[in-house]
mmCIF file of C-alpha atoms and ligand atoms in Angstrom:
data_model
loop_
_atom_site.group_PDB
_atom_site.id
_atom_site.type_symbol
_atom_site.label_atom_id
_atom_site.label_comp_id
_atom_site.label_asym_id
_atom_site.label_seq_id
_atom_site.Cartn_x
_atom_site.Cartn_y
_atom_site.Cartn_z
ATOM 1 C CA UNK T 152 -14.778 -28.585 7.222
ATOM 2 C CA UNK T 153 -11.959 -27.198 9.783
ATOM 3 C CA UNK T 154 -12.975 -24.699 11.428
ATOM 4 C CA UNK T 155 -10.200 -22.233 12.790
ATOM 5 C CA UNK T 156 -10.368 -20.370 16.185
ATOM 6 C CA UNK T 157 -10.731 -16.952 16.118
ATOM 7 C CA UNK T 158 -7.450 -15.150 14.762
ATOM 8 C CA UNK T 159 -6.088 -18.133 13.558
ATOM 9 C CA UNK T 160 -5.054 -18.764 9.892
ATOM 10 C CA UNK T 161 -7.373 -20.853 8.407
ATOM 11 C CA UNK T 162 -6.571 -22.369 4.989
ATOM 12 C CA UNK T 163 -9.183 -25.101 4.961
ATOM 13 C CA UNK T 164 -12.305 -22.729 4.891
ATOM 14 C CA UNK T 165 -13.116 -24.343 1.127
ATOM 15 C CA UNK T 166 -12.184 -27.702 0.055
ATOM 16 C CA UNK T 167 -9.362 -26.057 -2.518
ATOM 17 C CA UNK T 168 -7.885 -23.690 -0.386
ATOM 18 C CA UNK T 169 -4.059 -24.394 -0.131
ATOM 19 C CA UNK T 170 -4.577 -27.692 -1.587
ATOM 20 C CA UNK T 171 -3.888 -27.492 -5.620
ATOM 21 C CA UNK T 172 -0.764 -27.261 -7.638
ATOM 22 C CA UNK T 173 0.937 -24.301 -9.094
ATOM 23 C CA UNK T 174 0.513 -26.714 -12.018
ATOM 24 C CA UNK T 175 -3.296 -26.169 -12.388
ATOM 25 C CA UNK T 176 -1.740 -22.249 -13.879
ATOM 26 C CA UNK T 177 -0.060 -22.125 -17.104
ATOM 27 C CA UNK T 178 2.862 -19.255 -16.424
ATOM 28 C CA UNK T 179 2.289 -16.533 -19.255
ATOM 29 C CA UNK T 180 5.176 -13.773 -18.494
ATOM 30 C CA UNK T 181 6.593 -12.493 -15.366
ATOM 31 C CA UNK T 182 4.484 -9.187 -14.579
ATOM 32 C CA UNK T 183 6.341 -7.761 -11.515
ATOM 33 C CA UNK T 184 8.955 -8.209 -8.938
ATOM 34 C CA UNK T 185 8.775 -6.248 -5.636
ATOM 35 C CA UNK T 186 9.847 -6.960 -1.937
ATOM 36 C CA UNK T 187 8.932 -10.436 -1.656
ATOM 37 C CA UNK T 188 7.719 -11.874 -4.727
ATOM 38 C CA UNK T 189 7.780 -12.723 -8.269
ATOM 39 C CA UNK T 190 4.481 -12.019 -9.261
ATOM 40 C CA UNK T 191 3.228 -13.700 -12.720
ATOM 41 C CA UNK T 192 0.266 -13.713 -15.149
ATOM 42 C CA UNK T 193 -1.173 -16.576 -15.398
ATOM 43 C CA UNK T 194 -3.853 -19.004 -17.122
ATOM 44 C CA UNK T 195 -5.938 -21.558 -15.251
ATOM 45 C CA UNK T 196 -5.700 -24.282 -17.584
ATOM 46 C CA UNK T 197 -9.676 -25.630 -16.712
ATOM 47 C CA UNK T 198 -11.109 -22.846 -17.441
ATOM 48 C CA UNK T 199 -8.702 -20.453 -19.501
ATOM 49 C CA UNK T 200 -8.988 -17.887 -16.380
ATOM 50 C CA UNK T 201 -6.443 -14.835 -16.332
ATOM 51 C CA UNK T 202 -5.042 -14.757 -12.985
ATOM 52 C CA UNK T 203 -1.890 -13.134 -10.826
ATOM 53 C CA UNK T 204 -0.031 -15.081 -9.225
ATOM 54 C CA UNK T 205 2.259 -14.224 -6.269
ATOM 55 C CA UNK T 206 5.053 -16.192 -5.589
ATOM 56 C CA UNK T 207 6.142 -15.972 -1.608
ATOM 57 C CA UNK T 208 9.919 -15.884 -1.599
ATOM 58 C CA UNK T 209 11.930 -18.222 0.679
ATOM 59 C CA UNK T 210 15.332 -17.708 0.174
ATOM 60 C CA UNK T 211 15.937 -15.229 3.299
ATOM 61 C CA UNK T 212 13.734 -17.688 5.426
ATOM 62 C CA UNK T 213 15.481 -19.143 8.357
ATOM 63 C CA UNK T 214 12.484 -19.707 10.649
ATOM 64 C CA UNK T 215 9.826 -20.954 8.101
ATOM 65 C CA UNK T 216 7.255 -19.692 6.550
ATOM 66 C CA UNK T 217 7.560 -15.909 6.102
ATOM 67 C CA UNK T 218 5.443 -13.810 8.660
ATOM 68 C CA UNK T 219 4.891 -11.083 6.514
ATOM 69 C CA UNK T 220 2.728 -13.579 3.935
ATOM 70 C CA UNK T 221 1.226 -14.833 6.999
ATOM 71 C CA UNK T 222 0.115 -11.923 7.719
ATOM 72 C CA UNK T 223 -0.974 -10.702 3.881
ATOM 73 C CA UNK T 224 -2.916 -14.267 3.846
ATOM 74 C CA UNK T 225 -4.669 -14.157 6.883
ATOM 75 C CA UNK T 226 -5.546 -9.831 6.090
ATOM 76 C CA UNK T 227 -6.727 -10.698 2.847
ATOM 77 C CA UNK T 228 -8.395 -13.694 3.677
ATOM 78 C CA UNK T 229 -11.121 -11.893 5.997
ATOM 79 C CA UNK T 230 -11.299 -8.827 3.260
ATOM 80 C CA UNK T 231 -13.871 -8.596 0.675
ATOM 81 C CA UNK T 232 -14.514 -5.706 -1.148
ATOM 82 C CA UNK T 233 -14.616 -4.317 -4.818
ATOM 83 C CA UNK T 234 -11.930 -2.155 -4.576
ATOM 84 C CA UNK T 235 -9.543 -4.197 -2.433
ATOM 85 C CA UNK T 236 -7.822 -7.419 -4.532
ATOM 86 C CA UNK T 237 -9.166 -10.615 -4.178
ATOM 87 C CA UNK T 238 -7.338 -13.158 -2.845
ATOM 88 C CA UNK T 239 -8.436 -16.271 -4.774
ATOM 89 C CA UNK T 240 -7.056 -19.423 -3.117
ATOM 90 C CA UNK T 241 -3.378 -20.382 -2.263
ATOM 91 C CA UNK T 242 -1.275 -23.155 -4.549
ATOM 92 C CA UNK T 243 1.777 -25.153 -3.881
ATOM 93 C CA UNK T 244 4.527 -26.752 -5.710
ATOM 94 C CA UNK T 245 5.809 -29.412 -4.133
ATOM 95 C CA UNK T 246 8.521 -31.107 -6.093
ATOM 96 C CA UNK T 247 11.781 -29.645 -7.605
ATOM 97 C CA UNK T 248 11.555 -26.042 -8.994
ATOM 98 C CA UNK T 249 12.645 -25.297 -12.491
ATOM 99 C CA UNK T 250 13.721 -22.023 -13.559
ATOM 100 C CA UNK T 251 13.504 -20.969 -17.061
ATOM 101 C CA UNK T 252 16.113 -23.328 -18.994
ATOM 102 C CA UNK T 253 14.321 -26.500 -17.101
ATOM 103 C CA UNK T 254 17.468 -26.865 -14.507
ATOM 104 C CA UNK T 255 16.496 -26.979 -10.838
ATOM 105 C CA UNK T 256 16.902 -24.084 -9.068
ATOM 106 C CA UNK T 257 19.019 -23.373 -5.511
ATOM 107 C CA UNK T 258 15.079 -23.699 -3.460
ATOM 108 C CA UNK T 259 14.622 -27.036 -5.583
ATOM 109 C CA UNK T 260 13.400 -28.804 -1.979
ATOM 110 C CA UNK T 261 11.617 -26.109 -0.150
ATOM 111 C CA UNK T 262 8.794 -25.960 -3.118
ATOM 112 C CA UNK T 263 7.471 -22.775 -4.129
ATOM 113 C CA UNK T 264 3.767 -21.270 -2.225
ATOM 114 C CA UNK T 265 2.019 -18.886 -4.270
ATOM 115 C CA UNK T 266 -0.749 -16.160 -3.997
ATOM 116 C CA UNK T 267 -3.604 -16.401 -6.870
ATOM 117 C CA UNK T 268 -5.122 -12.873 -7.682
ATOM 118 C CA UNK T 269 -7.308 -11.724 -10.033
ATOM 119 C CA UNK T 270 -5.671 -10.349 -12.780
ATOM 120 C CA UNK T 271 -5.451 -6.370 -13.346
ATOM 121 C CA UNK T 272 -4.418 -4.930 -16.162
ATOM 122 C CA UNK T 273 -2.060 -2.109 -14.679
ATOM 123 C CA UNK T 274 -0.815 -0.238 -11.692
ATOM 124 C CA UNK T 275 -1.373 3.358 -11.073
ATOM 125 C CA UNK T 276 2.485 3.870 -11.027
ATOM 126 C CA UNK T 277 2.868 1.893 -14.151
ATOM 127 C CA UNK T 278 -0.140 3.977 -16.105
ATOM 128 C CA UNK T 279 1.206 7.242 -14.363
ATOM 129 C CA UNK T 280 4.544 6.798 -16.234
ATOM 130 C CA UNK T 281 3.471 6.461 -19.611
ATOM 131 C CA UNK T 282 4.892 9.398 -22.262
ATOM 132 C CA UNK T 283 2.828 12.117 -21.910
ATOM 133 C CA UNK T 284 0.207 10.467 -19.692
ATOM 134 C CA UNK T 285 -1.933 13.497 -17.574
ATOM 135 C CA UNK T 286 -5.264 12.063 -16.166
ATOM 136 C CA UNK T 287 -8.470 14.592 -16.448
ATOM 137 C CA UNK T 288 -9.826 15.637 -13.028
ATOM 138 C CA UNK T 289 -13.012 13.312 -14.105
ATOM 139 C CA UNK T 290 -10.456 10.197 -14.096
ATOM 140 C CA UNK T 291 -8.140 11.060 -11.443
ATOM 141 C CA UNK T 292 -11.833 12.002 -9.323
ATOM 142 C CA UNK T 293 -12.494 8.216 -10.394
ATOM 143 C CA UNK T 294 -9.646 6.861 -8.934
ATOM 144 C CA UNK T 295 -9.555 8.493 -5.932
ATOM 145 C CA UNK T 296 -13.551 8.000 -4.818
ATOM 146 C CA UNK T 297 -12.093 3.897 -5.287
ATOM 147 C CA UNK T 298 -8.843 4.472 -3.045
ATOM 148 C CA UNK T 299 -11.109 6.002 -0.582
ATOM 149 C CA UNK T 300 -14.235 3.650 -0.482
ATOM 150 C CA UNK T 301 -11.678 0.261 -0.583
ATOM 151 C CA UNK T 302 -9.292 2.287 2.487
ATOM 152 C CA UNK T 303 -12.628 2.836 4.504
ATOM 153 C CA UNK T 304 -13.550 -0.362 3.987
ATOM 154 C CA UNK T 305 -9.935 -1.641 5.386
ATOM 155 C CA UNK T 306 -10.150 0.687 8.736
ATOM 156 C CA UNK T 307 -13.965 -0.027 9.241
ATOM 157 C CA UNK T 308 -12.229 -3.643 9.454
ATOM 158 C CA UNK T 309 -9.716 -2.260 11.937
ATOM 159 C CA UNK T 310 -6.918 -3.120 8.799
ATOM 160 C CA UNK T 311 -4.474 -0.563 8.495
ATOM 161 C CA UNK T 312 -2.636 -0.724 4.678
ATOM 162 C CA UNK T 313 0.713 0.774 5.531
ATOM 163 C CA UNK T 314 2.041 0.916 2.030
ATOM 164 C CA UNK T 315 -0.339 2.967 0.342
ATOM 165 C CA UNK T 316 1.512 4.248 -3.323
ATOM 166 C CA UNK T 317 1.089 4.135 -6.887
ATOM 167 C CA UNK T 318 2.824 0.503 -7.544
ATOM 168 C CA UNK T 319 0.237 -1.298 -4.715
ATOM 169 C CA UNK T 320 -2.872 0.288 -6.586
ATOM 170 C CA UNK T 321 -4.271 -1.832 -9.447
ATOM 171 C CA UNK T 322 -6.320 -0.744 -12.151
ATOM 172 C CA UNK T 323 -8.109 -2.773 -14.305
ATOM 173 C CA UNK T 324 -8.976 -1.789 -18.112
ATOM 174 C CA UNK T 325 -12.756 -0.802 -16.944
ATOM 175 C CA UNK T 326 -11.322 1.665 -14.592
ATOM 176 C CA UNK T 327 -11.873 -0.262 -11.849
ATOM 177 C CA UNK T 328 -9.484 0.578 -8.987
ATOM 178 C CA UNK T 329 -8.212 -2.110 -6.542
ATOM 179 C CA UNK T 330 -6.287 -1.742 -2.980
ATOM 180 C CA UNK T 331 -2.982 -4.482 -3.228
ATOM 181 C CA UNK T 332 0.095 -5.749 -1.567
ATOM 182 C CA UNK T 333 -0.916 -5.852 2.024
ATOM 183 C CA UNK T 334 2.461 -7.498 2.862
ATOM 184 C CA UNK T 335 3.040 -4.584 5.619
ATOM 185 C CA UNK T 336 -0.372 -4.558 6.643
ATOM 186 C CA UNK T 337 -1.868 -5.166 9.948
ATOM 187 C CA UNK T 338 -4.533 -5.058 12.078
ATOM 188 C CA UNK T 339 -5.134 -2.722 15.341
ATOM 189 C CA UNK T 340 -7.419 -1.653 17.597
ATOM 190 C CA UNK T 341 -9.298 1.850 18.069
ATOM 191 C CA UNK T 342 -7.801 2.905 21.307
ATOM 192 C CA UNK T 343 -4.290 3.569 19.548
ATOM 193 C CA UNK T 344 -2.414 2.247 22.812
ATOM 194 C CA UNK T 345 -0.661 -0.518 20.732
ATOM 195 C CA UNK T 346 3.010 0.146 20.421
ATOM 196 C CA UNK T 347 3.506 -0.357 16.057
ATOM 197 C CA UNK T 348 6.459 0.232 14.266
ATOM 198 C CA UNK T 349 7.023 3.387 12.742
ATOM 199 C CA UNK T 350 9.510 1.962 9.972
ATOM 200 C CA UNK T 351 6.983 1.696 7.350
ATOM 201 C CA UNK T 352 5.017 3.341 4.208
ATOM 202 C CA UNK T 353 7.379 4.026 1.212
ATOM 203 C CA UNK T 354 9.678 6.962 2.130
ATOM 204 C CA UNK T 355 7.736 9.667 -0.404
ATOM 205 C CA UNK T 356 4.278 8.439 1.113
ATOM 206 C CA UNK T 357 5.562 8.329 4.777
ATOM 207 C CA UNK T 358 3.599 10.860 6.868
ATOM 208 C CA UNK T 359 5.333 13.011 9.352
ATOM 209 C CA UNK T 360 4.201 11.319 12.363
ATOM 210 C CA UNK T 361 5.862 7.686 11.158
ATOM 211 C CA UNK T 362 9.143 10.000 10.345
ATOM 212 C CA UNK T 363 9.279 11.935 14.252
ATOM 213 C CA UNK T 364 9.047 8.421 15.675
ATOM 214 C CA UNK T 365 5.865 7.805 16.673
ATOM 215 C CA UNK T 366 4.302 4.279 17.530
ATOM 216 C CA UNK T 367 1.164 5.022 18.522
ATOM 217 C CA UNK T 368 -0.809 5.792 15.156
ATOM 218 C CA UNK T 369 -3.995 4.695 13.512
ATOM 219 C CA UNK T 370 -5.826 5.068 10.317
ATOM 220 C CA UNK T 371 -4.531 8.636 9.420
ATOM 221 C CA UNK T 372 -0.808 7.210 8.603
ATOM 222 C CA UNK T 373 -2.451 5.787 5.347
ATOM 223 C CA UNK T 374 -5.091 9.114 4.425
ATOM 224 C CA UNK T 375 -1.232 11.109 4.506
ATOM 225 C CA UNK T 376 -0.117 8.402 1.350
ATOM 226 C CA UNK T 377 -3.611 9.138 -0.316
ATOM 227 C CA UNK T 378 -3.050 12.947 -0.051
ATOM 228 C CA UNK T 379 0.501 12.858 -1.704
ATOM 229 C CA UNK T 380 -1.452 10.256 -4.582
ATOM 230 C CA UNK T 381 -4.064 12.817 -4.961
ATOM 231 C CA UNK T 382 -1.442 15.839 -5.238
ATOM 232 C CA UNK T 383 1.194 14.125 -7.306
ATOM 233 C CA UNK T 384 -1.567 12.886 -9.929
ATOM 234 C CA UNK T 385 -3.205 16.938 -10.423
ATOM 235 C CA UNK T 386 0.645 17.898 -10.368
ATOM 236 C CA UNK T 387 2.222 14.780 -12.702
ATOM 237 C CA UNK T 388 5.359 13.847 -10.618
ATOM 238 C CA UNK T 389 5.477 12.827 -6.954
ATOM 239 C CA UNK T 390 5.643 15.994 -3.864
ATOM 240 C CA UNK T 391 7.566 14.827 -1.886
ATOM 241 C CA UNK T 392 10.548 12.778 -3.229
ATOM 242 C CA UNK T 393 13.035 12.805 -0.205
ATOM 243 C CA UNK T 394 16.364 10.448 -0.591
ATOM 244 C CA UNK T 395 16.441 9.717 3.245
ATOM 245 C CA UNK T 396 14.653 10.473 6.432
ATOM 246 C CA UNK T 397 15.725 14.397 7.165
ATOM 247 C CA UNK T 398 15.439 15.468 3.613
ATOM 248 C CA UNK T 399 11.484 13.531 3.324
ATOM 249 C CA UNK T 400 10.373 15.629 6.558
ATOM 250 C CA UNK T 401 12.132 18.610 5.206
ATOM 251 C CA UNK T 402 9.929 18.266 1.890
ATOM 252 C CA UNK T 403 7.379 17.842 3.907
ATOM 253 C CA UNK T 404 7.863 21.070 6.035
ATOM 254 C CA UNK T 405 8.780 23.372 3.332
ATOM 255 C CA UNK T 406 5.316 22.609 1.604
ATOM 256 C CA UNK T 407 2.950 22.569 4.996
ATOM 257 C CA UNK T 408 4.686 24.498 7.280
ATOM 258 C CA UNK T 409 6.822 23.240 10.699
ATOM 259 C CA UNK T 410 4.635 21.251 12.976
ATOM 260 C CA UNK T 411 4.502 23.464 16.553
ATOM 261 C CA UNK T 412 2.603 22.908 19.327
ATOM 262 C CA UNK T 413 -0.122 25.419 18.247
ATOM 263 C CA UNK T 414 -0.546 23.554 14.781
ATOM 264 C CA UNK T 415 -0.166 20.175 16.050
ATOM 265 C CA UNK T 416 -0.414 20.050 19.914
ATOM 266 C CA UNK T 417 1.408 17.512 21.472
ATOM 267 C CA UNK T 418 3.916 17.147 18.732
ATOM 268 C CA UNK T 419 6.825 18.060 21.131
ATOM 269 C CA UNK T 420 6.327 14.877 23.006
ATOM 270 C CA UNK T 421 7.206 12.727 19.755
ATOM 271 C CA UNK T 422 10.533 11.136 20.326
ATOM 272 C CA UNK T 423 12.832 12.611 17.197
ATOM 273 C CA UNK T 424 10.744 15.716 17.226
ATOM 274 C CA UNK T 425 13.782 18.350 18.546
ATOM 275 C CA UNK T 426 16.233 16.109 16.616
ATOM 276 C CA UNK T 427 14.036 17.376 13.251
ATOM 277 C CA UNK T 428 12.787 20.386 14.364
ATOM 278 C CA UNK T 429 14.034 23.595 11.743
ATOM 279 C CA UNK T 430 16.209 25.820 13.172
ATOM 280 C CA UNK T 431 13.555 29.033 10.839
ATOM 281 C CA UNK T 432 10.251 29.278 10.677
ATOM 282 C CA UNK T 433 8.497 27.783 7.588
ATOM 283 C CA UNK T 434 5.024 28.755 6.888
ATOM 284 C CA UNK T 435 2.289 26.699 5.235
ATOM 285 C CA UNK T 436 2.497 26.753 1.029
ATOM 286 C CA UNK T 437 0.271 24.373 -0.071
ATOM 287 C CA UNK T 438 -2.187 26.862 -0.998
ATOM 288 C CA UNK T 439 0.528 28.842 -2.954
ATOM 289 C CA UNK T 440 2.315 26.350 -4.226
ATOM 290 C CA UNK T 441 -0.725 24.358 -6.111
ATOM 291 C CA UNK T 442 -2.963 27.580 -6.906
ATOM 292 C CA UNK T 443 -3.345 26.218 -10.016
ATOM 293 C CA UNK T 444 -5.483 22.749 -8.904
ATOM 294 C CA UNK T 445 -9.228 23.081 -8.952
ATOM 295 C CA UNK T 446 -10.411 24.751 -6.199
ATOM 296 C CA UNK T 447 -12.404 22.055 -4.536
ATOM 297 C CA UNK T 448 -9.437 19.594 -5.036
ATOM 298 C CA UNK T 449 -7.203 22.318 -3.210
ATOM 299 C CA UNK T 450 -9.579 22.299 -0.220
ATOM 300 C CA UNK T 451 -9.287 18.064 -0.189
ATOM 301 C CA UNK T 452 -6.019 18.214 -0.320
ATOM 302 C CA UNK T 453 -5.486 21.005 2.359
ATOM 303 C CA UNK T 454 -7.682 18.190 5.103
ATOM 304 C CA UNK T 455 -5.639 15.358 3.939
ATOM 305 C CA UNK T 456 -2.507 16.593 4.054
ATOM 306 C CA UNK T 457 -2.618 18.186 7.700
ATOM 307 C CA UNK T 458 0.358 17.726 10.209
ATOM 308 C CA UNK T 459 -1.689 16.850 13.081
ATOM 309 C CA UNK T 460 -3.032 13.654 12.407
ATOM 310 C CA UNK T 461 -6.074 13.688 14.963
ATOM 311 C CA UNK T 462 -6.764 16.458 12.409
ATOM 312 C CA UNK T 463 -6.940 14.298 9.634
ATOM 313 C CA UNK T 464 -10.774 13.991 8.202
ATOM 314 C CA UNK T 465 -11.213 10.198 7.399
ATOM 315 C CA UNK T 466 -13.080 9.876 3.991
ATOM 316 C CA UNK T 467 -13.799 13.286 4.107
ATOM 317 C CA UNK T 468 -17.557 12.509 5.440
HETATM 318 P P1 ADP L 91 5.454 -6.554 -3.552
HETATM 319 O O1 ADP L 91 5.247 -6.807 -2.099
HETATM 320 O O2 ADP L 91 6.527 -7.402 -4.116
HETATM 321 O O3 ADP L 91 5.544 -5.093 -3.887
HETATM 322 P P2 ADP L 91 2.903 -6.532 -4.967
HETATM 323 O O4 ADP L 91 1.721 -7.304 -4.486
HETATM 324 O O5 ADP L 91 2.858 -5.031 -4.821
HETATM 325 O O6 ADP L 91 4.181 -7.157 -4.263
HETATM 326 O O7 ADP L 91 3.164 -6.893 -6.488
HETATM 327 C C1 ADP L 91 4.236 -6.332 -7.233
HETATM 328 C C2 ADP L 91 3.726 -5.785 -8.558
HETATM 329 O O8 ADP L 91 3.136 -6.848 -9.329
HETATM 330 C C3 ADP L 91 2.626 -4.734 -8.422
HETATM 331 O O9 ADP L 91 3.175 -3.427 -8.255
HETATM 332 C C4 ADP L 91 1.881 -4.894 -9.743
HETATM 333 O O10 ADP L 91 2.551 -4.193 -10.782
HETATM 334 C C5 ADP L 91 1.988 -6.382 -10.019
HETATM 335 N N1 ADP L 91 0.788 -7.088 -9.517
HETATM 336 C C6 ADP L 91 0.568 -7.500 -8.255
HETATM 337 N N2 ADP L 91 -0.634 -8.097 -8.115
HETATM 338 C C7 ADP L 91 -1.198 -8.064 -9.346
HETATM 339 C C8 ADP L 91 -2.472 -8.497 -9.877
HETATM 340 N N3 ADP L 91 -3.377 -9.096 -9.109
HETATM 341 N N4 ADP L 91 -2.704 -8.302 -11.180
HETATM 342 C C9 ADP L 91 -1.789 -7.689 -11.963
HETATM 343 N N5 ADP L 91 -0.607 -7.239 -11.530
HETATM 344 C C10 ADP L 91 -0.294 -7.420 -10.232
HETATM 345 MG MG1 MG L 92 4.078 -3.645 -3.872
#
């Protein structure tokens, strides 16, 4: 067996890994399509196993294999946990692809690389939307006790997610919640002295830090997309639904007050920060404006969704 130096991608761990056919799957009905990928159900023909498969688009790819689904591979690959998705093995399929009428399509020589995932039932987003869907507190206390065990379980790894919302969380029909898509995800290291981009996180889910400009940020960036999951599933719809950049921190501001260097001290050293700061004071709402949420919910939400984000309580240990 290969063994792979540290850091290195390592598809050879077990004797299947990389090595079967996409033809091993039976393709039962195209489940999602997102950034990247087509993503499938699927049946194992052995064994009659429901799986997910994701297929790693090509198309755009001038240099290669795509870096982002190295980087998915090689996170997921070194995760194992019961609320983060498991990635089962990779497959390839190396001759002509078809598309649905049987005609080659335009990648016919490149063959197609897919993900295989466990198959889950749902995603939050997708179960969220349903007519007249409201989860009880018990359910929605469910969920989030998963998000948070599977996320500590990522940043106790020194993994941060990066694209923490509704459509990346799977559920399955037990209730079991799962951490997906870790196509933006990488790795860092404690002392926060890595330059990372700050052009990630959905736009809603994005916390204020990422939107001044930061690149210095840790684990907090992804505790700010579980506060707005946790408030938009008491209130029904999402909080903060900016269309760009200004609006999003403007949501942002009119619900937890303007970030100052007394609430947030250093803030006036992030680069955009006196490009967005308001021009009137804006106090803090959140109390006000969900007075209606359970009390202890209210005084979750109030740590998680704090400006400062050395201010942030992790897990709320
Ligand atoms: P993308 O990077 O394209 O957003 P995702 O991994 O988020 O890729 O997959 C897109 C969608 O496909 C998800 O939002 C979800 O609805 C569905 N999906 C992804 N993985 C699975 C899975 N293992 N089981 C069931 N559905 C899945
Ligand atoms: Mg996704």
């Amino acid at each position: 067996m290969a063994i792979a130096a540290p850091g290195q991608l390592n598809l050879n761990e077990s004797p299947s890994w990389g090595s079967r056919s996409v033809d091993c799957f039976e393709k039962l009905e195209q489940i999602g399509e997102g950034t990247y990928g087509q993503v499938y159900m699927a049946k194992e023909i052995k064994t009659g196993e429901i799986v997910a498969l994701k297929k790693i688009r090509m198309d755009n790819e001038r240099e290669g294999f795509p870096i982002t689904a190295i980087r998915e591979i090689k996170i997921l690959k070194k995760l194992h946990h019961e609320n983060v998705i498991k990635l089962k093995e990779i497959v390839t399929s190396p001759g002509p692809e078809k598309d649905e009428q049987g005609r080659p399509d335009g990648n016919k020589y490149k063959g197609g690389i897919y993900m295989v995932f466990e198959y889950m039932d749902h995603d939050l987003t997708g179960l969220a939307d349903r007519p007249g869907m409201r989860f009880s507190v018990p359910q929605i206390k469910c969920y989030m006790r998963q998000l948070l065990t599977g996320l500590h379980y990522c940043h106790v790894n020194q993994v941060l997610h990066r694209d923490i919302k509704g459509s990346n969380l799977l559920i399955d029909n037990e209730g079991n919640l799962k951490l997906a898509d870790f196509g933006l995800a990488r790795s860092f290291s404690n002392d926060h002295n890595a330059n990372l981009t700050n052009r990630v996180i959905t736009l809603w889910y994005r916390p204020p830090e990422l939107l001044l400009g930061t690149t210095k940020y840790g684990p907090a960036v992804d505790m700010w997309s579980v506060g707005c999951i946790f408030a938009e599933l008491l209130h029904g719809k999402p909080i903060f639904p900016g269309k760009d950049e200004p609006e999003q921190l403007n949501k942002i501001f009119e619900l937890c007050g303007a970030p100052d260097e007394v609430n947030w001290p250093g803030v006036s050293k992030i680069p955009w920060y006196n490009n967005f700061k308001p021009t009137r004071p804006m106090k803090r709402r959140l109390r006000e404006v969900f007075r209606h949420f359970d009390r202890h919910a209210l005084e979750l939400l109030e740590r998680m969704l704090t400006l400062d984000p050395s201010q942030v309580s992790l897990y709320l240990t």
